[in-house]
Tab-separated table of C-alpha atoms in Angstrom:
chain	number	residue	atom	x	y	z
A	1	MET	CA	-14.730	0.616	-2.330
A	2	ASN	CA	-15.353	-1.960	-5.041
A	3	GLU	CA	-13.343	-0.462	-7.887
A	4	CYS	CA	-10.481	1.918	-8.564
A	5	TYR	CA	-11.804	5.453	-9.110
A	6	CYS	CA	-9.060	6.013	-11.707
A	7	CYS	CA	-8.929	2.869	-13.910
A	8	LYS	CA	-12.158	1.097	-12.775
A	9	SER	CA	-10.286	-2.160	-11.955
A	10	ARG	CA	-11.932	-4.386	-9.337
A	11	ASP	CA	-8.547	-5.855	-8.296
A	12	ILE	CA	-8.463	-3.974	-4.974
A	13	ALA	CA	-6.356	-4.626	-1.845
A	14	THR	CA	-7.638	-3.212	1.438
A	15	GLY	CA	-5.264	-2.044	4.126
A	16	ALA	CA	-4.051	0.904	6.148
A	17	MET	CA	-1.451	3.604	5.889
A	18	SER	CA	1.391	3.344	8.389
A	19	GLN	CA	4.795	4.892	9.085
A	20	TRP	CA	8.095	3.133	8.499
A	21	GLY	CA	11.665	4.157	9.236
A	22	THR	CA	13.733	5.708	11.946
A	23	SER	CA	13.278	9.158	13.417
A	24	GLY	CA	13.582	11.769	10.711
A	25	THR	CA	13.242	9.283	7.847
A	26	HIS	CA	9.616	8.213	8.272
A	27	ARG	CA	8.054	7.164	4.995
A	28	PRO	CA	4.399	6.232	4.588
A	29	ILE	CA	3.687	2.629	3.625
A	30	PHE	CA	0.576	0.712	2.602
A	31	LYS	CA	0.098	-2.278	4.908
A	32	PRO	CA	-2.363	-4.837	3.433
A	33	ASP	CA	-5.087	-6.225	5.723
A	34	SER	CA	-4.185	-9.745	4.534
A	35	LEU	CA	-0.586	-9.543	5.842
A	36	LYS	CA	0.356	-12.885	7.383
A	37	PHE	CA	0.636	-12.991	11.176
A	38	LEU	CA	4.320	-12.666	12.195
A	39	SER	CA	5.300	-11.960	8.587
A	40	MET	CA	9.043	-11.299	8.533
A	41	THR	CA	9.469	-8.254	6.328
A	42	LEU	CA	11.863	-5.379	6.784
A	43	GLU	CA	9.484	-2.971	5.088
A	44	GLY	CA	6.186	-3.999	6.671
A	45	GLY	CA	4.404	-2.791	3.533
A	46	VAL	CA	4.907	-0.985	0.232
A	47	PRO	CA	6.219	2.618	0.133
A	48	VAL	CA	3.771	5.218	-1.169
A	49	ASP	CA	4.064	8.762	-2.443
A	50	ALA	CA	1.539	11.321	-1.190
A	51	TYR	CA	0.118	14.271	-3.122
A	52	ALA	CA	-2.168	17.169	-2.194
A	53	CYS	CA	-4.032	19.665	-4.385
A	54	LEU	CA	-3.423	23.235	-3.228
A	55	SER	CA	-6.683	24.372	-4.876
A	56	CYS	CA	-9.281	21.977	-3.430
A	57	GLY	CA	-7.408	20.135	-0.666
A	58	LEU	CA	-7.843	16.635	-2.118
A	59	VAL	CA	-5.105	14.314	-0.801
A	60	TRP	CA	-4.184	11.005	-2.464
A	61	THR	CA	-1.410	8.440	-2.550
A	62	ALA	CA	0.140	6.198	-5.193
A	63	THR	CA	2.518	3.224	-5.196
A	64	ASP	CA	4.254	1.083	-7.781
A	65	PRO	CA	1.724	-1.637	-8.747
A	66	ASP	CA	4.439	-4.214	-9.504
A	67	SER	CA	5.998	-3.736	-6.046
A	68	LEU	CA	2.561	-4.040	-4.462
A	69	ARG	CA	1.753	-7.307	-6.295
A	70	VAL	CA	5.147	-8.825	-5.386
A	71	PHE	CA	4.777	-7.822	-1.715
A	72	ILE	CA	1.249	-9.252	-1.463
A	73	LYS	CA	2.189	-12.493	-3.224
A	74	LYS	CA	5.166	-12.991	-0.890
A	75	ASN	CA	3.759	-11.783	2.451
A	76	CYS	CA	-0.028	-12.035	2.484
A	77	LYS	CA	-2.605	-14.744	3.034
A	78	LYS	CA	-4.315	-16.110	-0.049
A	79	GLU	CA	-7.919	-14.950	-0.329
């Protein structure tokens, strides 16, 4: 994916969705591919909210862009 389907920005971070938290409190997080090896973070990524359309089944997630930028600047390798 080269641009955001919503705002058309090309400022894209690649990564994977993961789980964070203890049993019963799991919260999905976005974990950037550029995370530094042995990065010492309590979160491991940025929390995301998930949504699903009951009509068509489309599922998507969203996160706070400021939190994402701060996390990447602090914990990821420069590209």
